[in-house]
Coordinates of C-alpha atoms and ligand atoms in Angstrom, one line a residue:
X1211 CA -5.6 0.7 34.8
X1212 CA -8.5 -1.1 33.2
X1213 CA -10.9 1.4 34.8
X1214 CA -8.8 4.3 33.5
X1215 CA -9.0 2.9 30.0
X1216 CA -12.8 2.6 30.2
X1217 CA -13.1 6.1 31.7
X1218 CA -10.9 7.6 28.9
X1219 CA -13.0 5.8 26.3
X1220 CA -16.2 7.2 27.8
X1221 CA -14.8 10.7 27.9
X1222 CA -13.8 10.4 24.2
X1223 CA -17.2 9.3 23.2
X1224 CA -19.0 12.0 25.1
X1225 CA -16.7 14.8 24.0
X1226 CA -16.9 13.8 20.4
X1227 CA -20.7 13.8 20.4
X1228 CA -21.1 17.0 22.4
X1229 CA -18.9 19.0 20.1
X1230 CA -20.5 17.7 16.9
X1231 CA -23.2 20.3 17.3
X1232 CA -21.0 23.5 17.3
X1233 CA -22.0 25.7 14.4
X1234 CA -19.0 27.7 13.4
X1235 CA -18.5 27.1 9.7
X1236 CA -15.1 26.3 8.3
X1237 CA -14.9 26.2 4.6
X1238 CA -13.4 22.9 3.4
X1239 CA -14.2 22.2 -0.2
X1240 CA -13.3 18.5 0.1
X1241 CA -16.1 18.3 2.6
X1242 CA -18.9 15.8 2.8
X1243 CA -21.4 18.3 1.5
X1244 CA -19.3 18.9 -1.6
X1245 CA -18.4 15.4 -2.6
X1246 CA -19.1 12.6 -0.3
X1247 CA -18.0 9.1 -1.4
X1248 CA -17.8 5.8 0.4
X1249 CA -14.2 5.2 -0.7
X1250 CA -13.1 8.5 0.9
X1251 CA -14.4 7.4 4.2
X1252 CA -13.2 3.9 4.0
X1253 CA -10.5 2.3 6.0
X1254 CA -8.9 -0.2 3.6
X1255 CA -7.1 -3.2 5.0
X1256 CA -4.6 -4.9 2.7
X1257 CA -4.3 -8.7 2.8
X1258 CA -1.3 -10.4 1.4
X1259 CA -3.0 -13.7 0.8
X1260 CA 0.0 -16.0 0.8
X1261 CA 0.8 -15.0 4.3
X1262 CA -2.6 -14.4 5.9
X1263 CA -4.0 -17.8 6.9
X1264 CA -3.5 -21.3 5.5
X1265 CA -6.5 -23.7 5.7
X1266 CA -5.1 -26.9 4.2
X1267 CA -1.6 -27.3 5.7
X1268 CA 0.4 -26.7 2.5
X1269 CA 2.2 -23.8 4.2
X1270 CA 0.6 -21.2 1.9
X1271 CA -2.2 -18.8 2.9
X1272 CA -5.4 -19.3 0.9
X1273 CA -9.0 -18.1 0.3
X1274 CA -10.5 -20.6 2.8
X1275 CA -8.0 -19.2 5.3
X1276 CA -9.3 -15.7 4.7
X1277 CA -12.9 -17.0 5.0
X1278 CA -12.0 -18.4 8.4
X1279 CA -10.9 -15.0 9.5
X1280 CA -13.9 -12.9 8.2
X1281 CA -15.2 -12.3 11.7
X1282 CA -11.8 -11.1 12.8
X1283 CA -11.8 -8.7 9.8
X1284 CA -15.2 -7.5 10.7
X1285 CA -14.2 -6.9 14.3
X1286 CA -11.5 -4.6 13.2
X1287 CA -14.1 -2.1 11.9
X1288 CA -12.5 -1.8 8.5
X1289 CA -14.7 -1.1 5.4
X1290 CA -12.8 -2.7 2.6
X1291 CA -10.1 -5.2 1.7
X1292 CA -7.5 -4.7 -0.9
X1293 CA -6.4 -8.3 -1.8
X1294 CA -3.0 -8.7 -3.4
X1295 CA -3.3 -10.9 -6.6
X1296 CA -5.0 -14.2 -6.3
X1297 CA -5.1 -15.0 -10.1
X1298 CA -3.4 -18.0 -11.6
X1299 CA 0.4 -17.4 -11.6
X1300 CA 3.7 -19.3 -11.6
X1301 CA 4.7 -17.1 -8.7
X1302 CA 7.9 -15.6 -9.9
X1303 CA 6.7 -12.5 -8.2
X1304 CA 4.1 -14.0 -5.9
X1305 CA 1.1 -13.4 -8.1
X1306 CA 2.2 -10.1 -9.7
X1307 CA 3.0 -12.3 -12.7
X1308 CA -0.4 -13.5 -14.0
X1309 CA -0.8 -16.4 -16.3
X1310 CA -4.6 -16.4 -16.4
X1311 CA -6.6 -13.3 -15.4
X1312 CA -9.9 -15.2 -15.1
X1313 CA -8.8 -18.0 -12.8
X1314 CA -7.8 -18.5 -9.2
X1315 CA -4.2 -19.6 -8.3
X1316 CA -4.3 -23.2 -7.3
X1317 CA -2.3 -22.5 -4.2
X1318 CA -5.2 -20.2 -3.1
X1319 CA -8.2 -22.4 -4.0
X1320 CA -11.0 -22.3 -6.5
X1321 CA -13.5 -19.9 -8.0
X1322 CA -16.1 -21.4 -5.7
X1323 CA -13.9 -20.4 -2.7
X1324 CA -13.6 -16.9 -4.2
X1325 CA -17.4 -16.6 -4.6
X1326 CA -17.9 -17.7 -1.0
X1327 CA -15.3 -15.3 0.2
X1328 CA -16.8 -12.4 -1.6
X1329 CA -20.3 -13.3 -0.3
X1330 CA -18.9 -13.6 3.2
X1331 CA -17.3 -10.1 3.0
X1332 CA -20.4 -8.5 1.6
X1333 CA -22.6 -10.1 4.2
X1334 CA -20.4 -8.4 6.8
X1335 CA -20.5 -5.0 5.0
X1336 CA -16.9 -5.3 3.8
X1337 CA -16.0 -4.4 0.2
X1338 CA -13.4 -6.1 -1.9
X1339 CA -10.8 -4.3 -4.0
X1340 CA -8.8 -6.5 -6.3
X1341 CA -5.3 -6.0 -7.7
X1342 CA -5.3 -5.2 -11.4
X1343 CA -1.8 -6.1 -12.8
X1344 CA -1.8 -5.2 -16.4
X1345 CA 1.4 -3.4 -17.2
X1346 CA 2.7 -6.9 -17.7
X1347 CA 1.6 -10.5 -17.6
X1348 CA 3.5 -13.7 -16.9
X1349 CA 5.6 -15.2 -19.6
X1350 CA 3.5 -18.3 -19.0
X1351 CA 0.3 -16.5 -20.1
X1352 CA -1.1 -18.0 -23.2
X1353 CA -0.8 -14.6 -25.0
X1354 CA 3.0 -14.6 -24.4
X1355 CA 3.4 -18.3 -25.3
X1356 CA 1.7 -17.6 -28.6
X1357 CA 3.6 -14.3 -29.1
X1358 CA 7.0 -15.7 -28.7
X1359 CA 6.3 -18.7 -31.0
X1360 CA 6.7 -16.8 -34.3
X1361 CA 7.1 -13.2 -35.5
X1362 CA 3.8 -13.4 -37.4
X1363 CA 1.7 -14.9 -34.6
X1364 CA -1.5 -13.0 -34.0
X1365 CA -0.5 -12.3 -30.4
X1366 CA 3.0 -11.0 -31.3
X1367 CA 1.9 -7.4 -31.0
X1368 CA 0.5 -8.0 -27.5
X1369 CA 4.1 -7.4 -26.2
X1370 CA 7.1 -5.3 -27.2
X1371 CA 9.7 -6.9 -29.4
X1372 CA 13.0 -5.6 -30.8
X1373 CA 14.3 -7.7 -33.8
X1374 CA 18.0 -8.6 -33.3
X1375 CA 18.9 -7.6 -36.8
X1376 CA 18.3 -3.9 -35.7
X1377 CA 21.2 -4.5 -33.2
X1378 CA 21.1 -4.3 -29.4
X1379 CA 18.0 -2.4 -28.2
X1380 CA 18.5 1.0 -26.5
X1381 CA 19.2 0.3 -22.8
X1382 CA 16.2 0.0 -20.5
X1383 CA 16.6 -0.6 -16.7
X1384 CA 14.7 -3.4 -15.0
X1385 CA 13.7 -3.7 -11.4
X1386 CA 14.1 -7.4 -10.9
X1387 CA 16.5 -8.5 -13.5
X1388 CA 19.9 -9.9 -12.3
X1389 CA 21.6 -7.7 -14.8
X1390 CA 19.1 -4.8 -14.4
X1391 CA 18.4 -5.1 -18.1
X1392 CA 14.8 -4.9 -19.3
X1393 CA 15.4 -6.4 -22.7
X1394 CA 15.7 -10.2 -22.8
X1395 CA 16.9 -12.0 -25.9
X1396 CA 14.6 -14.8 -27.0
X1397 CA 16.3 -17.2 -29.5
X1398 CA 13.0 -18.7 -30.8
X1399 CA 12.4 -15.6 -32.9
X1400 CA 15.8 -14.0 -32.7
X1401 CA 14.3 -10.9 -30.9
X1402 CA 14.4 -9.2 -27.6
X1403 CA 11.3 -8.7 -25.5
X1404 CA 10.7 -5.9 -22.9
X1405 CA 10.2 -6.5 -19.2
X1406 CA 10.4 -3.6 -16.7
X1407 CA 10.1 -6.2 -13.9
X1408 CA 11.5 -9.7 -14.0
X1409 CA 12.2 -11.6 -17.2
X1410 CA 9.1 -13.7 -16.4
X1411 CA 7.0 -10.5 -16.4
X1412 CA 6.9 -9.3 -20.1
X1413 CA 5.3 -5.8 -20.5
X1414 CA 2.0 -5.8 -22.3
X1415 CA 1.8 -3.5 -25.4
X1416 CA -0.9 -1.0 -24.5
X1417 CA -0.5 0.7 -27.9
X1418 CA -2.3 -2.3 -29.3
X1419 CA -6.1 -1.7 -29.1
X1420 CA -6.7 -5.4 -28.9
X1421 CA -4.8 -5.7 -25.7
X1422 CA -6.8 -2.8 -24.2
X1423 CA -10.1 -4.5 -25.2
X1424 CA -9.0 -7.8 -23.6
X1425 CA -8.2 -6.0 -20.4
X1426 CA -11.4 -4.1 -20.3
X1427 CA -13.4 -7.3 -20.8
X1428 CA -11.5 -8.9 -18.1
X1429 CA -12.2 -6.0 -15.7
X1430 CA -15.9 -6.3 -16.5
X1431 CA -15.8 -10.0 -15.7
X1432 CA -14.7 -9.3 -12.1
X1433 CA -16.9 -6.3 -11.7
X1434 CA -19.9 -8.3 -12.8
X1435 CA -19.0 -10.8 -10.1
X1436 CA -19.6 -8.0 -7.7
X1437 CA -16.2 -6.8 -6.6
X1438 CA -16.0 -3.2 -5.5
X1439 CA -12.9 -1.8 -7.2
X1440 CA -9.4 -2.2 -8.4
X1441 CA -5.9 -1.2 -7.3
X1442 CA -3.9 -0.5 -10.5
X1443 CA -0.5 -2.1 -10.2
X1444 CA 2.4 -0.2 -11.8
X1445 CA 0.0 1.3 -14.3
X1446 CA 2.0 4.5 -14.6
X1447 CA 4.4 2.5 -16.7
X1448 CA 1.8 1.2 -19.2
X1449 CA 2.3 3.7 -21.9
X1450 CA 5.6 3.5 -23.9
X1451 CA 7.1 5.3 -26.8
X1452 CA 7.8 2.2 -29.0
X1453 CA 10.8 3.9 -30.5
X1454 CA 12.4 3.5 -27.1
X1455 CA 14.7 6.6 -26.9
X1456 CA 17.9 6.0 -24.9
X1457 CA 17.5 6.2 -21.2
X1458 CA 19.4 9.2 -19.9
X1459 CA 22.7 7.8 -18.7
X1460 CA 22.7 9.8 -15.4
X1461 CA 19.6 8.1 -14.1
X1462 CA 20.7 4.5 -14.7
X1463 CA 20.8 2.7 -11.3
X1464 CA 18.5 5.3 -9.7
X1465 CA 15.1 3.7 -9.4
X1466 CA 13.3 6.8 -8.2
X1467 CA 14.5 8.8 -11.2
X1468 CA 13.7 6.0 -13.5
X1469 CA 10.1 5.9 -12.2
X1470 CA 9.8 9.5 -13.3
X1471 CA 11.1 8.7 -16.7
X1472 CA 9.1 5.5 -17.2
X1473 CA 6.0 6.8 -15.5
X1474 CA 5.1 9.5 -17.9
X1475 CA 4.4 7.7 -21.2
X1476 CA 2.8 9.6 -24.1
X1477 CA -0.7 8.0 -23.9
X1478 CA -1.0 7.1 -20.3
X1479 CA -3.9 9.4 -19.6
X1480 CA -5.6 8.6 -22.8
X1481 CA -5.7 4.9 -21.8
X1482 CA -7.0 5.8 -18.4
X1483 CA -9.7 7.9 -19.9
X1484 CA -10.6 5.2 -22.3
X1485 CA -10.7 2.7 -19.4
X1486 CA -13.0 5.0 -17.5
X1487 CA -15.3 5.4 -20.6
X1488 CA -15.3 1.7 -21.5
X1489 CA -15.5 0.2 -18.0
X1490 CA -15.4 2.3 -14.9
X1491 CA -18.2 4.7 -15.8
X1492 CA -20.5 1.8 -16.2
X1493 CA -20.0 0.8 -12.5
X1494 CA -20.4 4.1 -10.8
X1495 CA -20.1 2.8 -7.2
X1496 CA -16.7 1.1 -7.6
X1497 CA -13.4 2.7 -6.6
X1498 CA -10.0 2.7 -8.2
X1499 CA -6.6 3.5 -6.8
X1500 CA -3.5 4.3 -8.8
X1501 CA -0.3 2.7 -7.4
X1502 CA 2.5 5.1 -8.1
X1503 CA 1.0 8.3 -9.5
X1504 CA 3.6 10.3 -11.2
X1505 CA 6.5 12.2 -9.7
X1506 CA 4.8 15.2 -8.0
X1507 CA 1.5 16.3 -6.5
X1508 CA 0.5 17.9 -9.8
X1509 CA 1.3 14.7 -11.7
X1510 CA -0.7 12.7 -9.1
X1511 CA -3.6 15.0 -9.5
X1512 CA -3.8 14.2 -13.2
X1513 CA -4.8 10.6 -12.3
X1514 CA -7.6 11.6 -10.0
X1515 CA -8.9 15.0 -10.9
X1516 CA -12.7 14.3 -11.2
X1517 CA -13.0 16.5 -14.2
X1518 CA -10.5 14.3 -16.1
X1519 CA -12.6 11.1 -15.5
X1520 CA -9.8 8.7 -14.9
X1521 CA -9.3 7.1 -11.4
X1522 CA -10.3 8.0 -7.8
X1523 CA -7.4 7.7 -5.4
X1524 CA -3.7 8.6 -5.9
X1525 CA -1.2 6.4 -4.1
X1526 CA 2.1 8.2 -4.5
X1527 CA 5.4 6.9 -3.3
X1528 CA 7.3 10.0 -2.1
X1529 CA 6.5 9.3 1.6
X1530 CA 8.0 5.7 1.4
X1531 CA 10.7 6.3 -1.2
X1532 CA 12.2 9.0 1.1
X1533 CA 14.6 6.7 2.8
X1534 CA 15.3 3.7 5.0
X1535 CA 14.4 4.9 8.5
X1536 CA 12.8 8.1 9.9
X1537 CA 15.9 8.7 12.0
X1538 CA 17.9 9.1 8.7
X1539 CA 15.5 11.2 6.6
X1540 CA 14.0 13.1 9.4
X1541 CA 10.5 14.0 10.5
X1542 CA 10.7 17.5 9.1
X1543 CA 11.2 16.2 5.5
X1544 CA 8.5 13.6 6.1
X1545 CA 6.0 16.3 7.2
X1546 CA 6.9 18.4 4.2
X1547 CA 5.8 15.6 1.8
X1548 CA 2.4 15.1 3.3
X1549 CA 1.8 18.8 3.6
X1550 CA 2.8 19.5 0.0
X1551 CA 0.5 16.8 -1.3
X1552 CA -2.4 17.9 0.9
X1553 CA -2.0 21.5 -0.4
X1554 CA -2.5 20.3 -4.0
X1555 CA -5.4 18.1 -3.1
X1556 CA -7.2 20.3 -0.7
X1557 CA -10.1 21.3 -3.0
X1558 CA -10.4 18.3 -5.4
X1559 CA -9.0 14.9 -6.1
X1560 CA -8.2 12.4 -3.4
X1561 CA -5.1 10.9 -1.8
X1562 CA -4.3 7.7 0.0
X1563 CA -2.5 7.7 3.4
X1564 CA -0.3 4.7 4.1
X1565 CA 2.9 3.8 5.8
X1566 CA 3.3 0.2 4.7
X1567 CA 2.4 -2.5 2.2
X1568 CA 3.8 -5.7 0.8
X1569 CA 6.6 -3.8 -0.9
X1570 CA 7.8 -2.1 2.2
X1571 CA 9.4 -3.1 5.4
X1572 CA 7.2 -3.1 8.5
X1573 CA 5.7 0.2 9.4
X1574 CA 7.0 0.1 13.0
X1575 CA 10.5 -0.8 11.9
X1576 CA 10.7 2.1 9.5
X1577 CA 8.8 5.0 11.0
X1578 CA 8.6 3.9 14.6
X1579 CA 10.8 2.0 17.0
X1580 CA 10.5 -1.8 17.2
X1581 CA 12.7 -2.3 20.3
X1582 CA 10.8 -4.1 23.2
X1583 CA 10.5 -0.8 25.1
X1584 CA 8.8 1.2 22.3
X1585 CA 7.3 -1.2 19.8
X1586 CA 3.7 -1.1 21.1
X1587 CA 3.7 2.6 21.8
X1588 CA 5.2 3.6 18.5
X1589 CA 2.9 1.3 16.6
X1590 CA -0.1 3.0 18.2
X1591 CA 1.3 6.4 17.5
X1592 CA 1.8 5.5 13.8
X1593 CA -1.8 4.1 13.6
X1594 CA -3.0 7.4 15.0
X1595 CA -1.2 9.2 12.2
X1596 CA -2.7 7.2 9.3
X1597 CA -6.2 7.4 10.8
X1598 CA -6.2 11.1 11.4
X1599 CA -4.8 12.4 8.1
X1600 CA -6.8 13.5 5.1
X1601 CA -7.0 10.8 2.5
X1602 CA -8.2 7.2 2.4
X1603 CA -6.4 5.0 4.9
X1604 CA -4.6 1.9 3.5
X1605 CA -3.5 -0.3 6.4
X1606 CA -1.4 -3.4 5.9
X1607 CA -2.2 -6.7 7.5
X1608 CA -0.2 -7.4 10.7
X1609 CA 0.4 -3.8 11.5
X1610 CA -2.7 -3.8 13.7
X1611 CA -0.7 -6.2 15.9
X1612 CA 2.6 -4.2 15.7
X1613 CA 4.4 -6.9 13.7
X1614 CA 8.0 -6.0 13.0
X1615 CA 10.8 -6.7 10.5
X1616 CA 12.2 -10.3 10.6
X1617 CA 15.7 -9.4 9.5
X1618 CA 16.9 -12.5 7.7
X1619 CA 20.7 -13.2 7.9
X1620 CA 20.9 -15.5 4.9
X1621 CA 19.9 -15.1 1.3
X1622 CA 18.4 -18.6 1.4
X1623 CA 15.7 -17.4 3.7
X1624 CA 14.5 -14.9 1.1
X1625 CA 11.9 -15.9 -1.5
X1626 CA 11.5 -12.4 -3.0
X1627 CA 12.5 -12.0 -6.6
X1628 CA 13.6 -8.4 -6.0
X1629 CA 16.0 -9.2 -3.1
X1630 CA 17.3 -12.5 -4.6
X1631 CA 18.0 -11.2 -8.1
X1632 CA 19.7 -8.0 -6.8
X1633 CA 21.8 -10.3 -4.6
X1634 CA 22.9 -12.5 -7.4
X1635 CA 23.5 -9.5 -9.7
X1636 CA 25.8 -8.1 -7.1
X1637 CA 27.5 -11.4 -6.6
X1638 CA 28.3 -11.5 -10.4
X1639 CA 29.9 -8.1 -10.1
X1640 CA 31.9 -9.0 -7.0
X1641 CA 30.0 -6.5 -4.8
X1642 CA 29.8 -6.4 -1.0
X1643 CA 27.3 -9.1 -0.2
X1644 CA 27.5 -8.8 3.5
X1645 CA 26.7 -5.1 3.3
X1646 CA 23.8 -5.9 1.0
X1647 CA 22.3 -8.4 3.4
X1648 CA 22.7 -6.0 6.3
X1649 CA 20.9 -3.3 4.3
X1650 CA 18.1 -5.7 3.4
X1651 CA 17.4 -6.4 7.1
X1652 CA 16.0 -2.9 7.2
X1653 CA 14.7 -2.4 3.7
X1654 CA 13.7 -5.7 2.1
X1655 CA 10.0 -6.1 1.3
X1656 CA 10.2 -9.6 2.6
X1657 CA 10.1 -8.2 6.1
X1658 CA 6.4 -7.4 5.7
X1659 CA 5.6 -10.8 4.1
X1660 CA 6.2 -13.1 7.0
X1661 CA 3.1 -15.0 8.1
X1662 CA 0.5 -13.3 10.2
X1663 CA 1.0 -14.1 13.9
X1664 CA -2.3 -15.5 15.1
X1665 CA -1.2 -17.2 18.3
X1666 CA 1.9 -18.3 20.3
X1667 CA 1.8 -21.8 19.0
X1668 CA 3.8 -23.5 16.3
X1669 CA 4.1 -21.4 13.2
X1670 CA 2.0 -18.7 15.0
X1671 CA -1.2 -20.6 14.1
X1672 CA -0.7 -19.6 10.4
X1673 CA -0.3 -23.2 9.2
X1674 CA -0.1 -26.8 10.3
X1675 CA 2.5 -27.4 7.6
X1676 CA 5.8 -25.8 6.8
X1677 CA 5.3 -22.1 6.2
X1678 CA 6.4 -20.8 2.7
X1679 CA 8.4 -18.1 4.5
X1680 CA 9.8 -18.2 8.0
X1681 CA 7.6 -17.0 10.9
X1682 CA 9.0 -14.3 13.1
X1683 CA 10.1 -15.7 16.4
X1684 CA 8.5 -12.9 18.3
X1685 CA 5.1 -14.5 17.7
X1686 CA 5.6 -16.2 21.1
X1687 CA 4.5 -12.9 22.7
X1688 CA 3.4 -10.8 19.7
X1689 CA 0.2 -12.3 18.4
X1690 CA -3.5 -11.7 17.9
X1691 CA -4.7 -14.1 20.6
X1692 CA -2.7 -12.4 23.3
X1693 CA -3.8 -9.0 22.2
X1694 CA -7.5 -9.9 22.0
X1695 CA -7.6 -10.3 25.7
X1696 CA -5.7 -7.1 26.6
X1697 CA -7.7 -3.9 26.4
X1698 CA -4.5 -1.9 26.0
X1699 CA -3.1 -3.9 23.2
X1700 CA -2.0 -2.5 19.8
X1701 CA -4.9 -4.5 18.3
X1702 CA -7.5 -3.0 20.5
X1703 CA -6.0 0.5 20.1
X1704 CA -6.4 0.0 16.3
X1705 CA -10.1 -0.8 16.7
X1706 CA -10.6 2.2 18.9
X1707 CA -8.9 4.6 16.4
X1708 CA -10.7 3.1 13.4
X1709 CA -14.0 3.7 15.3
X1710 CA -13.0 7.3 16.1
X1711 CA -12.3 8.0 12.5
X1712 CA -15.6 6.5 11.4
X1713 CA -17.5 8.6 13.9
X1714 CA -15.8 11.8 13.0
X1715 CA -16.1 13.1 9.5
X1716 CA -13.7 15.8 10.5
X1717 CA -11.0 13.2 10.3
X1718 CA -12.0 12.3 6.8
X1719 CA -12.9 15.5 5.2
X1720 CA -11.6 18.2 7.5
X1721 CA -9.1 20.8 6.5
X1722 CA -5.5 19.9 7.4
X1723 CA -3.1 22.5 8.8
X1724 CA 0.5 21.7 9.7
X1725 CA 1.7 23.4 12.9
X1726 CA 5.2 23.8 14.3
X1727 CA 6.6 22.6 11.0
X1728 CA 10.3 22.7 11.9
X1729 CA 9.9 20.6 15.1
X1730 CA 12.2 17.6 14.5
X1731 CA 10.4 15.3 17.0
X1732 CA 6.7 16.1 16.9
X1733 CA 4.2 16.0 14.0
X1734 CA 1.4 18.3 14.9
X1735 CA -1.6 19.4 12.8
X1736 CA -5.2 20.3 13.0
X1737 CA -8.2 19.0 11.2
X1738 CA -11.2 21.2 10.9
X1739 CA -14.8 20.8 9.6
X1740 CA -18.0 22.6 10.3
X1741 CA -16.9 24.1 13.6
X1742 CA -15.2 21.1 14.9
X1743 CA -11.4 21.3 15.3
X1744 CA -9.1 18.5 16.4
X1745 CA -5.4 18.9 17.1
X1746 CA -3.3 15.8 16.6
X1747 CA 0.2 15.8 18.2
X1748 CA 2.5 12.8 17.6
X1749 CA 5.9 12.3 19.2
X1750 CA 8.1 10.4 16.7
X1751 CA 11.0 10.3 19.2
X1752 CA 12.0 8.1 22.1
X1753 CA 12.4 11.1 24.4
X1754 CA 10.0 13.5 25.9
X1755 CA 9.3 16.3 23.4
X1756 CA 7.4 19.6 23.4
X1757 CA 5.7 21.4 20.6
X1758 CA 4.3 24.8 19.9
X1759 CA 0.8 24.7 18.5
X1760 CA 0.7 28.5 18.3
X1761 CA -2.4 28.8 20.6
X1762 CA -3.2 27.9 24.1
X1763 CA -4.1 24.3 24.9
X1764 CA -4.7 24.9 28.6
X1765 CA -8.4 24.4 28.3
X1766 CA -8.3 21.8 25.6
X1767 CA -9.7 18.3 26.2
X1768 CA -7.8 15.2 25.4
X1769 CA -9.9 12.9 23.3
X1770 CA -7.5 10.1 22.8
X1771 CA -4.1 9.1 23.9
X1772 CA -2.0 6.0 23.2
X1773 CA -0.8 5.8 26.8
X1774 CA -3.1 4.1 29.2
X1775 CA -3.0 7.0 31.6
X1776 CA -2.9 10.7 31.0
X1777 CA 0.3 12.7 32.0
X1778 CA -0.9 14.6 35.1
X1779 CA 1.9 17.2 35.0
X1780 CA 1.2 18.1 31.4
X1781 CA -0.7 21.3 32.3
X1782 CA -0.4 22.9 28.9
X1783 CA -0.9 19.7 27.0
X1784 CA 2.3 20.4 25.1
X1785 CA 4.6 17.9 26.6
X1786 CA 4.6 14.5 24.9
X1787 CA 6.1 11.3 26.4
X1788 CA 8.1 9.0 24.0
X1789 CA 6.0 8.1 21.0
X1790 CA 2.9 9.6 22.6
X1791 CA 0.0 10.4 20.4
X1792 CA -2.7 12.8 21.5
X1793 CA -5.9 13.8 19.8
X1794 CA -7.1 17.0 21.4
X1795 CA -10.5 18.8 21.0
X1796 CA -10.0 22.5 20.5
X1797 CA -12.5 25.3 20.8
Ligands
NOJ2291 C1 4.1 -3.3 -7.7 C2 3.7 -4.4 -6.7 O1 3.2 -3.9 -5.6 C3 4.9 -5.3 -6.5 O2 4.7 -6.2 -5.5 C4 5.3 -6.0 -7.8 O3 6.4 -6.7 -7.6 C5 5.4 -4.9 -8.9 N1 4.4 -3.9 -8.9 C6 5.3 -5.6 -10.3 O4 4.0 -6.1 -10.5

């Protein structure tokens, strides 16, 4: 079996290099010749620092923990790290509530640790992308403490206030509020303040130029330290109409509809253009990615159309907001989303490709199959998908091991402000709490936040103390140490596919064409660039499945496969075993 693996790898390498020289020209405007950028080619690996690696036994991941794993990160072959927030924070939302934008959270270490970590990354050729959370701050930020102290404080206008003498403010929905109400009454000044997320995350007033200048200076502070870019958190909500027109009644309680309403503020793109002029244009090699990017491909394009001079990469939510599990929403609908976005972005602008992050359940538990029989195969198949689509790959820590949902039974196991406040809100209303908890086993973002499983030992080698969130019991057999030594592991497959992507510009820039679009089991597409054509066929089901590429594959060569041996009876290369992923060279 080992020999077969080595043989297959050798064949892949040979085939790929031989076919690089073919000269048939296929026009792909998003091609390297047109607009080559490091961030288009990058595989970006997201670290959720609280759960990555604890160095001091307090049960919380930290910067020294990341430093201790830099060689592991290097060994993955990734190009950049997106680090979820590490700034000072009271942790109502685990760092997405920042109380000091220029300091490091004590749980995570010191600025000295940060400098060492950044140096260590750069020495290994890994770039660092920081989270930029500026739609809101923490209510413990000095600006908010000042602002709430009196109506004429000079920081008052850094936030949105509604004086109580004007009556109750027009209803606004909030994500993390127990009562889903984004206005919180503050007795000190007899006014309400606005918070689209939790009551401890007041929204910053971007209409105030002083706020914008503060943020731009802060961005320069980090860029001058040498970081390589920002991921803009929830920025689509930053621009608000301060008259706060009433939210249409029919969308209340429908977060996806609300995103559309909140995400299209009157000056959103003016602010982004200003940010570009004032900051980003002065650091031409950095990259930016917009979390949430409007409600359609066209809206997403507005964030990243190079002519508009705003941001670089759009990270839209349609492909994760589509539903709970692929068996419910269906592969055909899933394919349609990626294909529609690619169509809009084929000539300009740039997308991200991702299946998971810290706000989502585990990739394999949502889009694959995490039962013992299929967890490894389907993890590899999904990895093949994100590494062979057009767009910058964002890959979430732990998915390279095939980590799966933990599925807590009890609300006390949850730390997440989203899950907990929704639970307590429902409890107040007398809702069905058992059904809620059952649903969260599949959907809660806490599922992806459990500590990284480094080995089979106590607490999976994440900490010597009590972990801040329970470790998944399956670490006994599902962990990095075991997988390091297995050439066929999910981890080693990840490394192989990352390498394949890096060695084949066709997988980055090549034209994408969807084939057999109504096939309910197989996602099949080609990527083409400069005479090179690859067909990717992915079986998203637990049964054998066939597909119709529309041309003969009898002479095609298999470049890569997530099974350790090829299927000898598969004469036409159009039969896929459960969760099989094939990359096939066409010509
Ligand atoms: C999006 C972040 O990814 C999420 O974790 C956070 O809770 C909200 N924005 C609020 O910052």
